[in-house]
Coordinates of C-alpha atoms (C1' of nucleotides) in Angstrom, one line a residue:
Chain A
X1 CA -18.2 -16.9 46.4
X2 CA -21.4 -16.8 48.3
X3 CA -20.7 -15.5 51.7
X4 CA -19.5 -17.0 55.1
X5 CA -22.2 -18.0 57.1
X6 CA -24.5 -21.0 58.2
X7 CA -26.1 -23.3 55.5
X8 CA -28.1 -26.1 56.6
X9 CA -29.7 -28.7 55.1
X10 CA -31.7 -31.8 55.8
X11 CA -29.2 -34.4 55.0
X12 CA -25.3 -34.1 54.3
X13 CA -24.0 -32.7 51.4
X14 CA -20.7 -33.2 50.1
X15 CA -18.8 -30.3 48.6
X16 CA -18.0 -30.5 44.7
X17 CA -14.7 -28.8 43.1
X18 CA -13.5 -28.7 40.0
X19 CA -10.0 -29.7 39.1
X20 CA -7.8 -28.5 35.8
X21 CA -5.1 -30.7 34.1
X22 CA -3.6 -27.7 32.0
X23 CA -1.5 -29.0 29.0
X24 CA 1.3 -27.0 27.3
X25 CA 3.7 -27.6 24.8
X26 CA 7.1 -26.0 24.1
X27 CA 8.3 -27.4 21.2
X28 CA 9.6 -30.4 22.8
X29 CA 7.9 -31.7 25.4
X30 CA 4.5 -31.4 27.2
X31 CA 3.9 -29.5 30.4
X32 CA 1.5 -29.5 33.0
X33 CA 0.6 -26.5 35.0
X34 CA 0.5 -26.9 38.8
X35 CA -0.2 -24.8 41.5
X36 CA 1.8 -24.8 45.1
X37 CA -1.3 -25.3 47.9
X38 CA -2.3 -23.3 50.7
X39 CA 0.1 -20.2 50.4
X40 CA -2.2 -17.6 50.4
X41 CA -5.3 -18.9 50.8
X42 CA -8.2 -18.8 53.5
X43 CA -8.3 -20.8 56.5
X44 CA -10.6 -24.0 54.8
X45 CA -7.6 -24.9 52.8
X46 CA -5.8 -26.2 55.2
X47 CA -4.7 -30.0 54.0
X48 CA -1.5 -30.5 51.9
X49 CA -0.4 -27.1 52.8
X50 CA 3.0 -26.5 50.6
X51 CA 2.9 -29.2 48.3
X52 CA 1.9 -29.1 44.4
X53 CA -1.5 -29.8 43.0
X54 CA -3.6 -29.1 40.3
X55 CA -5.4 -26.0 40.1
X56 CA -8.7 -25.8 41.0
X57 CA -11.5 -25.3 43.6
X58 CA -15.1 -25.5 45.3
X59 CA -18.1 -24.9 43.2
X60 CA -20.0 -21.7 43.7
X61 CA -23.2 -23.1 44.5
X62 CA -25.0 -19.3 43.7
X63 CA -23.3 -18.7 41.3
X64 CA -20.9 -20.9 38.8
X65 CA -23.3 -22.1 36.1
X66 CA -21.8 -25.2 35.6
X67 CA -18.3 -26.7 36.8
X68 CA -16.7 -26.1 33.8
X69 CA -17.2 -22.8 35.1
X70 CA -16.0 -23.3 38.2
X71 CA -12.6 -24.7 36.4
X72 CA -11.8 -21.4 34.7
X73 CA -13.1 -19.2 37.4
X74 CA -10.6 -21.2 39.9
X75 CA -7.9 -21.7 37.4
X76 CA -8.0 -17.6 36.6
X77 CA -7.7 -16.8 40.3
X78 CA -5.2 -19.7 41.4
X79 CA -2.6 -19.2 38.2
X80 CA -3.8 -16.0 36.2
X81 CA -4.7 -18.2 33.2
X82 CA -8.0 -17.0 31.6
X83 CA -9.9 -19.7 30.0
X84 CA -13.3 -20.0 28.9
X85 CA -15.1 -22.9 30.1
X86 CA -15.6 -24.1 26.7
X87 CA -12.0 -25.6 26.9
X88 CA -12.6 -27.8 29.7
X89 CA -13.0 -30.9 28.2
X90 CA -14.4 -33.4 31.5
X91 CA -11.9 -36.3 32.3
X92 CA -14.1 -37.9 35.3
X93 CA -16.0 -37.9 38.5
X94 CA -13.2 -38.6 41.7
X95 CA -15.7 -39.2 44.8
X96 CA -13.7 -42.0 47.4
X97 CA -15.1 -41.1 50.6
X98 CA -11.8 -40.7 51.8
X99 CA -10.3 -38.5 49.3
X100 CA -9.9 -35.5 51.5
X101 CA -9.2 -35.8 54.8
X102 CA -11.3 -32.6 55.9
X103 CA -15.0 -33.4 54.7
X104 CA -16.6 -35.6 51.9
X105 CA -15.4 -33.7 48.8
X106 CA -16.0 -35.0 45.6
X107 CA -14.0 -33.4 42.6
X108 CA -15.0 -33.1 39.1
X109 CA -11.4 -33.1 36.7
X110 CA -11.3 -31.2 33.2
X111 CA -8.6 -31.1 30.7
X112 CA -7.6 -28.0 28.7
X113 CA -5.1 -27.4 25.4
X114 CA -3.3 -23.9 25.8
X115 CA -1.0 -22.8 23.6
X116 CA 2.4 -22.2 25.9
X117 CA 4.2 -19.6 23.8
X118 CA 0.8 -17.2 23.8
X119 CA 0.0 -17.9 27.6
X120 CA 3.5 -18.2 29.4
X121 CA 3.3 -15.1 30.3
X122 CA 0.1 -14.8 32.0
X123 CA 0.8 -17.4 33.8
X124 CA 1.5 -15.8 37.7
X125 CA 5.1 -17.1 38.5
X126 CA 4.5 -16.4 42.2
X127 CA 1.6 -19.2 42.4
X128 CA 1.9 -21.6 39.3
X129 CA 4.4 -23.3 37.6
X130 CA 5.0 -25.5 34.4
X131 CA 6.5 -28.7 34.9
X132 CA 7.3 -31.5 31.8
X133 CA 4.9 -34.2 32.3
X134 CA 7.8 -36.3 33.2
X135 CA 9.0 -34.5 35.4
X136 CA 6.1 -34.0 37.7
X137 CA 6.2 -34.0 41.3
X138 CA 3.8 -36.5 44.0
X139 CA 0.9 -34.2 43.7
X140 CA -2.1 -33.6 47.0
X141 CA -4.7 -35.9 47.0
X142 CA -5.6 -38.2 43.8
X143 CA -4.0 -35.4 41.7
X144 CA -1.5 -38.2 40.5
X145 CA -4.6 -40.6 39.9
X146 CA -6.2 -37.4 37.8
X147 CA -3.4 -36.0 36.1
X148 CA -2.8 -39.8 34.9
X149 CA -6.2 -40.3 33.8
X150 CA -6.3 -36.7 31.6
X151 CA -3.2 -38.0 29.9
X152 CA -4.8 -41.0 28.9
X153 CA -7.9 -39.4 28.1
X154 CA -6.1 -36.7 25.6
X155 CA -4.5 -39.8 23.9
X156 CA -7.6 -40.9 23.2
X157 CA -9.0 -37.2 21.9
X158 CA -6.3 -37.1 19.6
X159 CA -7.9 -39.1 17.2
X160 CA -10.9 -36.7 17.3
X161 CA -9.9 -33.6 18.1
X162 CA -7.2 -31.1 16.6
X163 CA -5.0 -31.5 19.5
X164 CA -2.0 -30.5 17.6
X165 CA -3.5 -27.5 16.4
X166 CA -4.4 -26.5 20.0
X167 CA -1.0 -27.2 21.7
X168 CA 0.9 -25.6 18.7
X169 CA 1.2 -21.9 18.2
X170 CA -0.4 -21.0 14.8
X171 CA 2.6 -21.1 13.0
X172 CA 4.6 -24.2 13.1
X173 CA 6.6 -26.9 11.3
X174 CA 6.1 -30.4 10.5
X175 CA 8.3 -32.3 12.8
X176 CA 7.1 -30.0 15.6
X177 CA 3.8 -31.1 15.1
X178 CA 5.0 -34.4 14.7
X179 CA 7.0 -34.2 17.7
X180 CA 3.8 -33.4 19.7
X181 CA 2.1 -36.4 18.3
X182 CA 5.0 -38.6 19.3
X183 CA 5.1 -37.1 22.7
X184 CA 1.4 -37.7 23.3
X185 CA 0.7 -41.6 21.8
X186 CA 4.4 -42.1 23.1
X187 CA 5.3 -44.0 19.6
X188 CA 8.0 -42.8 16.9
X189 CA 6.8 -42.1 13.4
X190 CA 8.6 -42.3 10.2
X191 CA 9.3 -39.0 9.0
X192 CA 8.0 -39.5 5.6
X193 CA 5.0 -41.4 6.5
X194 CA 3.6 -38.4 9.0
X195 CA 4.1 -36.1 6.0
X196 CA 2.5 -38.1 3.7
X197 CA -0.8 -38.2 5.8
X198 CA -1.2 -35.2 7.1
X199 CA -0.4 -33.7 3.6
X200 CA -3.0 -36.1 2.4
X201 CA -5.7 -34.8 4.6
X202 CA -5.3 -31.2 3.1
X203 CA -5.6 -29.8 6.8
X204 CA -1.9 -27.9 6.4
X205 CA -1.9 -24.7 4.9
X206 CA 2.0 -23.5 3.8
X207 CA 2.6 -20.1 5.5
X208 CA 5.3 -18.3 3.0
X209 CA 6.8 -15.8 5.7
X210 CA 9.2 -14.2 3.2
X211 CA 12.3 -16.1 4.0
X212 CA 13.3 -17.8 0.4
X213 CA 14.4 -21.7 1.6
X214 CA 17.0 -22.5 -1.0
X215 CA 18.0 -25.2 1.3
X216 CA 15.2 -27.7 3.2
X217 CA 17.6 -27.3 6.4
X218 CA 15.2 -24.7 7.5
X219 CA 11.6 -26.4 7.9
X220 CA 8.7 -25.3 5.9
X221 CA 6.1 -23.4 8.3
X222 CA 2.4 -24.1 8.0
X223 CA -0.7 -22.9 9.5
X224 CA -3.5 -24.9 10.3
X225 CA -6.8 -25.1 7.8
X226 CA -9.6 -25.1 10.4
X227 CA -12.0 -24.8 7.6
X228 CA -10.6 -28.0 5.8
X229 CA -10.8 -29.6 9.0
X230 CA -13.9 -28.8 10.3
X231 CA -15.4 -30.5 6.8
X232 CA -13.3 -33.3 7.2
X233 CA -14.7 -33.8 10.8
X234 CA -18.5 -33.6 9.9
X235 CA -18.1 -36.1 6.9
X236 CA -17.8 -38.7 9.6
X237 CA -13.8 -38.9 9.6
X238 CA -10.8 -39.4 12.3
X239 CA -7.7 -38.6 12.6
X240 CA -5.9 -41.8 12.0
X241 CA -2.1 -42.1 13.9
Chain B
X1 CA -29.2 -42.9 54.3
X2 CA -28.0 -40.4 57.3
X3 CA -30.6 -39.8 59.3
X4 CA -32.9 -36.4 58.4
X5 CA -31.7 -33.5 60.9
X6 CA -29.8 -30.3 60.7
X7 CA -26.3 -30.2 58.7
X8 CA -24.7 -27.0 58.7
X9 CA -22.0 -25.9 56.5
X10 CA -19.4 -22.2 56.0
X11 CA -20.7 -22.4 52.5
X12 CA -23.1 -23.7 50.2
X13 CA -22.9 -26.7 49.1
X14 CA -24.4 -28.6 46.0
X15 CA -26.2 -32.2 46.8
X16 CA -24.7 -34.7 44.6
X17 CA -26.9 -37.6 42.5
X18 CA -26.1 -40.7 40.7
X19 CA -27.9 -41.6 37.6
X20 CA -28.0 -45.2 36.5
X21 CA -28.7 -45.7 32.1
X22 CA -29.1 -49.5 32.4
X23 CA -29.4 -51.0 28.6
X24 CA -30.5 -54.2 27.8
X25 CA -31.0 -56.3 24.7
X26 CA -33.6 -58.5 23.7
X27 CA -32.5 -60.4 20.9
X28 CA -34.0 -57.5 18.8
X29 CA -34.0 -53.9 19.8
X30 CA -31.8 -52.2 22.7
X31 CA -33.4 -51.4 26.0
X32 CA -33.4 -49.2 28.6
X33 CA -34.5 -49.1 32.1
X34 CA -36.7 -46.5 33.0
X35 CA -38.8 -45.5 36.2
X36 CA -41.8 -43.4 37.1
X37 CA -41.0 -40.8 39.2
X38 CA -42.3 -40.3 42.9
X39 CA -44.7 -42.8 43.6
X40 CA -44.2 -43.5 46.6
X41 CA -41.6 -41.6 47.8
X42 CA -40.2 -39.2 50.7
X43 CA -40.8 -35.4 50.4
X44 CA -38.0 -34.4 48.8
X45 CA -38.6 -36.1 45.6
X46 CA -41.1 -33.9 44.4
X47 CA -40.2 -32.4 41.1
X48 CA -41.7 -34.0 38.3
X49 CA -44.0 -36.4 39.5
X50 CA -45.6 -39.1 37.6
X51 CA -43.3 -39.0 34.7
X52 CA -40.9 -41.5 33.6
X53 CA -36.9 -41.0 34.7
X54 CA -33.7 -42.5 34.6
X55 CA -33.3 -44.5 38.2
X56 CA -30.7 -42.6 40.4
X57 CA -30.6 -41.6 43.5
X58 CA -28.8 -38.9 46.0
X59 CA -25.3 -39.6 47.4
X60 CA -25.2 -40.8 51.0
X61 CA -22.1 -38.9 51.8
X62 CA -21.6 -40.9 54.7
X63 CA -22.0 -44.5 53.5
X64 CA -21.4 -44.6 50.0
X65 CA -17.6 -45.1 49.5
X66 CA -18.0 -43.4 45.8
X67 CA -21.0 -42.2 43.1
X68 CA -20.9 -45.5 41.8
X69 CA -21.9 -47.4 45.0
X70 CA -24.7 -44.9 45.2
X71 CA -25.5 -45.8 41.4
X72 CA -25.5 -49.2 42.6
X73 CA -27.8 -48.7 46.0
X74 CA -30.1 -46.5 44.1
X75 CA -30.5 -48.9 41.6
X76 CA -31.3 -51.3 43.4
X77 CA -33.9 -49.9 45.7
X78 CA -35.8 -48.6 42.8
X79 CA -35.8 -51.3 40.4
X80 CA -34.6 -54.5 42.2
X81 CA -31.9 -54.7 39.6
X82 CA -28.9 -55.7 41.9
X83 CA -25.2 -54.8 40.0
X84 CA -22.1 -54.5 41.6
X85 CA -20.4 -50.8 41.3
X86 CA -17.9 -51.9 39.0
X87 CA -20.4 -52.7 36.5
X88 CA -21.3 -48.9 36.2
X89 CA -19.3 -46.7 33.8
X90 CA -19.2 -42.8 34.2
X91 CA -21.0 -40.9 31.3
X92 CA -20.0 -37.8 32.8
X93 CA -21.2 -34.8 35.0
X94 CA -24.3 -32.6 34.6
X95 CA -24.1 -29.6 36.6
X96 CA -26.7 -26.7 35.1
X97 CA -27.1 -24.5 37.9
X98 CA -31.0 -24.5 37.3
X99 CA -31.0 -28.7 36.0
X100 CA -33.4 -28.8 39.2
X101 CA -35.7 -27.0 39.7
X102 CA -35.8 -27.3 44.1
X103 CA -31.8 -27.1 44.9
X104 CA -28.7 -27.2 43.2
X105 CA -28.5 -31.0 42.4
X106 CA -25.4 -32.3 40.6
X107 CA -25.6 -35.5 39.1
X108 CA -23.0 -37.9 37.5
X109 CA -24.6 -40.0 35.3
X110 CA -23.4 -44.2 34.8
X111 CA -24.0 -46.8 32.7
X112 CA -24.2 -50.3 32.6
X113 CA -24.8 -53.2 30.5
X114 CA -27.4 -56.6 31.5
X115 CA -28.1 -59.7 30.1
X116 CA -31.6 -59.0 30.1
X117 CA -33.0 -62.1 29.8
X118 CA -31.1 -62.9 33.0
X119 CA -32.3 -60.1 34.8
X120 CA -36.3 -59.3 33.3
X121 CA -37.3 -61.3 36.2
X122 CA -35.5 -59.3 39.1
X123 CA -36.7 -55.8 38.0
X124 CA -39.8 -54.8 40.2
X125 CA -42.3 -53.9 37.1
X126 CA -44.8 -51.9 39.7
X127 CA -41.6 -49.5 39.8
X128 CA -39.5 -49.6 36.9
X129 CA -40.1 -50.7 33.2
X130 CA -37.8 -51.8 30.1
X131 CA -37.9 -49.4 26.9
X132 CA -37.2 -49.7 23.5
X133 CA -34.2 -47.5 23.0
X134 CA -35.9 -45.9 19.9
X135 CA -39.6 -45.5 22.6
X136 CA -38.4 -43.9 25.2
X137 CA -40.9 -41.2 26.2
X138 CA -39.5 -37.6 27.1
X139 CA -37.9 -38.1 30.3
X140 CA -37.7 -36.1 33.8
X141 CA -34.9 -33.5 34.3
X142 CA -32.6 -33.1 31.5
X143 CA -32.1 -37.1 31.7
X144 CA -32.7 -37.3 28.1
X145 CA -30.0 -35.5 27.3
X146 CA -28.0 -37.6 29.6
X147 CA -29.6 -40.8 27.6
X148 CA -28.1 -39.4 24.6
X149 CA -25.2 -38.9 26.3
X150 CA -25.1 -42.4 27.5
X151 CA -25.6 -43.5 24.1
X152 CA -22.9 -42.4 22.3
X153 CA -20.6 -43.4 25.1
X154 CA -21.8 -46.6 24.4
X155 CA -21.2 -46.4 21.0
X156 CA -17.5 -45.5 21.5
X157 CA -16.7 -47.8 24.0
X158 CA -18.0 -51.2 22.0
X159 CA -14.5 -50.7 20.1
X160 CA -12.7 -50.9 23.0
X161 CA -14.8 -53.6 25.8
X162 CA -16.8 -56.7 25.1
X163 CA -20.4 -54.7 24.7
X164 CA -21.7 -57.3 22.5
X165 CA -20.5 -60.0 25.6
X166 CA -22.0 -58.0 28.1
X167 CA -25.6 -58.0 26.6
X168 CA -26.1 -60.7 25.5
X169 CA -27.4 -64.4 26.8
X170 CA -24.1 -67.0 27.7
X171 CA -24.9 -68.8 24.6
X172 CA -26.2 -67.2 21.1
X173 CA -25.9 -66.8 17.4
X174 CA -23.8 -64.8 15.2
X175 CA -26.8 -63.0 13.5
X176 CA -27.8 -61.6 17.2
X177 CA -24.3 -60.5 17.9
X178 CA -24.3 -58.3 14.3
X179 CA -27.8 -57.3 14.9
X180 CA -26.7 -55.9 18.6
X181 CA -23.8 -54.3 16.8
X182 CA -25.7 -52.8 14.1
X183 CA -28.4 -51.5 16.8
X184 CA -25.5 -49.9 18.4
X185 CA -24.0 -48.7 15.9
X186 CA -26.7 -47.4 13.7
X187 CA -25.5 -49.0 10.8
X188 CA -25.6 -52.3 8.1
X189 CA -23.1 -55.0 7.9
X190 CA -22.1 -57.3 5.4
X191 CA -23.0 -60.8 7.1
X192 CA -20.3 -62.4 5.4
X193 CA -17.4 -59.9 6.7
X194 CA -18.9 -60.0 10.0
X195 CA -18.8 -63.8 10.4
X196 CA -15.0 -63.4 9.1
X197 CA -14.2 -60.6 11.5
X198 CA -15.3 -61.9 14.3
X199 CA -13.4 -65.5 13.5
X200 CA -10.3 -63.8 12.6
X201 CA -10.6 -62.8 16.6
X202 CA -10.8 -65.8 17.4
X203 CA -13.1 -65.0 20.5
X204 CA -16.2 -67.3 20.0
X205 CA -16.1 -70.6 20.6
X206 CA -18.7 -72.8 19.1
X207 CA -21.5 -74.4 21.2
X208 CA -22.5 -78.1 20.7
X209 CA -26.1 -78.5 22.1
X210 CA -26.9 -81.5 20.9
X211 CA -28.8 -80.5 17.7
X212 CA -27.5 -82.4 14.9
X213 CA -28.1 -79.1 12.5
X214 CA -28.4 -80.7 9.1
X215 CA -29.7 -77.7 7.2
X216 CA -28.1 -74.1 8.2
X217 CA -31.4 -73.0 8.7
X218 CA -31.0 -73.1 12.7
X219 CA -28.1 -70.5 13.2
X220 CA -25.2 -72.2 15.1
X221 CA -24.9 -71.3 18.9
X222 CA -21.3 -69.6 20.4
X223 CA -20.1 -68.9 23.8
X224 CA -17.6 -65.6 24.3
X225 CA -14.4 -67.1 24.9
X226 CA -13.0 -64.6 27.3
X227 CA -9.7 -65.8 27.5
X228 CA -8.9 -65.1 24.5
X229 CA -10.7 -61.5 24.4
X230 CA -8.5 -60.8 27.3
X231 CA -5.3 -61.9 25.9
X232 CA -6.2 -59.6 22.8
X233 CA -7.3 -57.3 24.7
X234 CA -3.9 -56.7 27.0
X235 CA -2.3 -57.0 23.5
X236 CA -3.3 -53.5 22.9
X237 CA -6.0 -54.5 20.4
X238 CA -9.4 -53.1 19.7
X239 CA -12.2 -54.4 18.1
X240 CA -13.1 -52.8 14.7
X241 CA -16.2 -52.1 13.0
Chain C
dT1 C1' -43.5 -74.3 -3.7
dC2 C1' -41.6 -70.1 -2.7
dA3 C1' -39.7 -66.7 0.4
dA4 C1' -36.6 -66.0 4.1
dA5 C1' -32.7 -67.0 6.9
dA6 C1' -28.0 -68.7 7.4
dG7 C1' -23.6 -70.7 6.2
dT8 C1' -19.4 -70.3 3.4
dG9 C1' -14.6 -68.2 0.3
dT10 C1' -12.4 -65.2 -3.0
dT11 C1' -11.0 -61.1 -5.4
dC12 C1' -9.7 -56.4 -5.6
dG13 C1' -8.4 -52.0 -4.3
dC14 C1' -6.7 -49.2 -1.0
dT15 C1' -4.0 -47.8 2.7
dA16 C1' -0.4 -48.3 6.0
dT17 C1' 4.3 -49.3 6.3
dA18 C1' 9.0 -49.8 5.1
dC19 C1' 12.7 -47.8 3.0
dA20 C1' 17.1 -44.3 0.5
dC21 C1' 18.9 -40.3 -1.3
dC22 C1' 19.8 -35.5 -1.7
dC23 C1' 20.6 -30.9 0.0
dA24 C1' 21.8 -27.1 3.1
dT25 C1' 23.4 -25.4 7.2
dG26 C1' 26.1 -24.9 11.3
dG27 C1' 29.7 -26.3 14.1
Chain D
dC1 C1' 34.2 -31.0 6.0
dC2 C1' 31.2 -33.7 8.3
dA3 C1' 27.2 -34.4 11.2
dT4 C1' 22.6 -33.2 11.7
dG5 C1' 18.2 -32.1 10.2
dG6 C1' 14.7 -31.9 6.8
dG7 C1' 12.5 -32.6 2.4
dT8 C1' 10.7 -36.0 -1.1
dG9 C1' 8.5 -40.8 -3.7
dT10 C1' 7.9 -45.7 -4.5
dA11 C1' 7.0 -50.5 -3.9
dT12 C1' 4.8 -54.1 -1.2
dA13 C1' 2.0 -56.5 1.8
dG14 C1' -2.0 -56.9 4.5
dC15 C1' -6.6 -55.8 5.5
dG16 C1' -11.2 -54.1 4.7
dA17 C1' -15.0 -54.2 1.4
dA18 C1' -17.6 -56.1 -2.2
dC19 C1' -19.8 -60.0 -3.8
dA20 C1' -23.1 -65.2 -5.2
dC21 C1' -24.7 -69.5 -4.4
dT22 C1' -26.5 -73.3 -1.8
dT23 C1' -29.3 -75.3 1.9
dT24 C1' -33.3 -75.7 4.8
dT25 C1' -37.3 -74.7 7.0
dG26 C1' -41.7 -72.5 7.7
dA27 C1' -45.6 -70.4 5.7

DNA sequence: TCAAAAGTGTTCGCTATACACCCATGG
DNA sequence: CCATGGGTGTATAGCGAACACTTTTGA
């Protein structure tokens, strides 16, 4: 960050931040990674000392191209998790005068898909923490208000994006994915019917690890057909749940 | 605004704009509202002068309770279109460090829908003028990106709220409502299937105007019943098209 | 008088949904 | 051995899409 000093300006400026809304999944549930405020950090962070948040922080006005940027810069300092801003997806603009107590600080919120089994362990145990989305605590600030809105917002994305394929490690199996699905538009599926359609859309590719499945107690493992995907998504189509 | 004076800050900090994309409909083509930049303005509007601009305005960190409001102000003084903040909808957040070209500016661009025959007469032509969605010159900033942006937003969103409401006059015809949607929507209905849709929703009511309509030359007149659009709508219903 | 605009109803095909049985494993 | 979990196919109903003719007015 640009250093400590005096900036002036003719008129007030607010100061910007951007938040994350980190989703995980672990097979069963969704997760939301949170950070714990104000342990460690400098003096300006002073509000909501000790209780959990979303990660995120102030815009580098020198130097953060965009605040995307300044998502994964913050989220890579505040929880270990490296992101490239790519994967922020924006949920909103969060600018009530009265937000923060400390100054006028308006907050721009981002969503990101991670894929929990490949970035548990980067995730710094000391500062962040995974919590199911049920589960989650009275956050600082609007962080309730956000974390709410993301939700909704990914619910809506599902229908255009290959969220499954994002939250899921690469190899997976059909209820898990239809587990996910279920967790996300909270609605049950018939079993059959979920197979039926994603079979149908040719976006599952079967993934033969060796292991010879007499029996269909063990679930067949796929892998996900980006390439089918990707032409399915440029002729125009949605995924339809 | 705050009064102009010295404001001094630890760090750097971005100022923060509202954009408004205002569209209107004319019975024919969609509109937008557009504004020539720095005619008679203060000194620190002074990158591209002269040419044309979405109307927007910087955040009055002290006054405005949120980005909308100071859509809403902004519009206001540099039009004479007068909308209440709830009418603006977010588009999103465009924060390219070098977007412009004198400090970092972020801006979060709205939109909103008129009735424009309601509202031609309120917009102060010395300052602002209505385009023809498919006219609209090459704009000021990267605000035609944000236009596009706008766009397709509003193309989403007619599934989900009562665009085709919004734009249009209280009382109007069933071929004006499909050629809104189609100008939204880039794309041909059958007028037959339309008419049937949209009575299926039961959510126009026919108007009586006295005209004793022998022939079914004169289209009939409707009214948007939006008690029933509301009951639909909190049925978890969308519109499809 | 002819072209353009608007109203109206039916058929067909597809897709979403509902539904039952079998097999294998693990407790 | 039984409960649980997972794989598979079919039949039906409802909805979206295609489609033609008649009337009137304005040029």
């Amino acid at each position: 960050m640009a250093k400590k000093g005096q900036y002036t300006y003719e008129y007030p400026h607010p100061a910007v931040t951007a938040d994350c809304v980190v989703f995980g999944y672990d097979g069963k549930e969704l997760k939301v990674l949170l950070i714990r405020r104000g342990l460690e950090k400098e003096a300006s962070t002073t509000a909501y000392v000790g209780e959990w948040a979303l990660p995120g922080g102030f815009l580098d006005v020198e130097k953060d191209r965009t605040v995307a940027h300044t998502a994964a810069r913050e989220l890579k300092e505040e929880t270990g998790l490296k992101l490239s801003y790519k994967e922020f997806k924006e949920v909103g603009t969060y600018s009530d005068i009265k937000r923060d107590p400390r100054e006028r600080v308006i907050t721009v919120a981002h969503y990101a898909l991670v894929k929990l089994s490949e970035v548990q362990a980067d995730t710094d145990a000391e500062k962040a923490e995974w919590f199911a989305f049920g589960d989650v605590p009275s956050l600082a600030f609007d962080h309730d208000k956000i974390l709410r809105d993301a939700f909704s917002r990914l619910k809506q994305n599902i229908h255009f994006e290959p969220v499954g394929f994002e939250l899921l490690p690469e190899v997976f199996t059909l209820p898990q994915l239809q587990n996910l699905y279920e967790s996300i538009l909270e609605v049950k599926f018939d079993r059959r019917n979920f197979a039926n359609k994603m079979k149908h859309y040719e976006i599952l590719s079967e993934v033969d690890d060796g292991t010879p499945r007499h029996g269909t107690r063990t679930p067949i493992k796929y892998r996900f057909d980006k390439e089918n995907y990707d032409r399915l998504k440029r002729s125009g189509f949605q995924l339809e749940f």
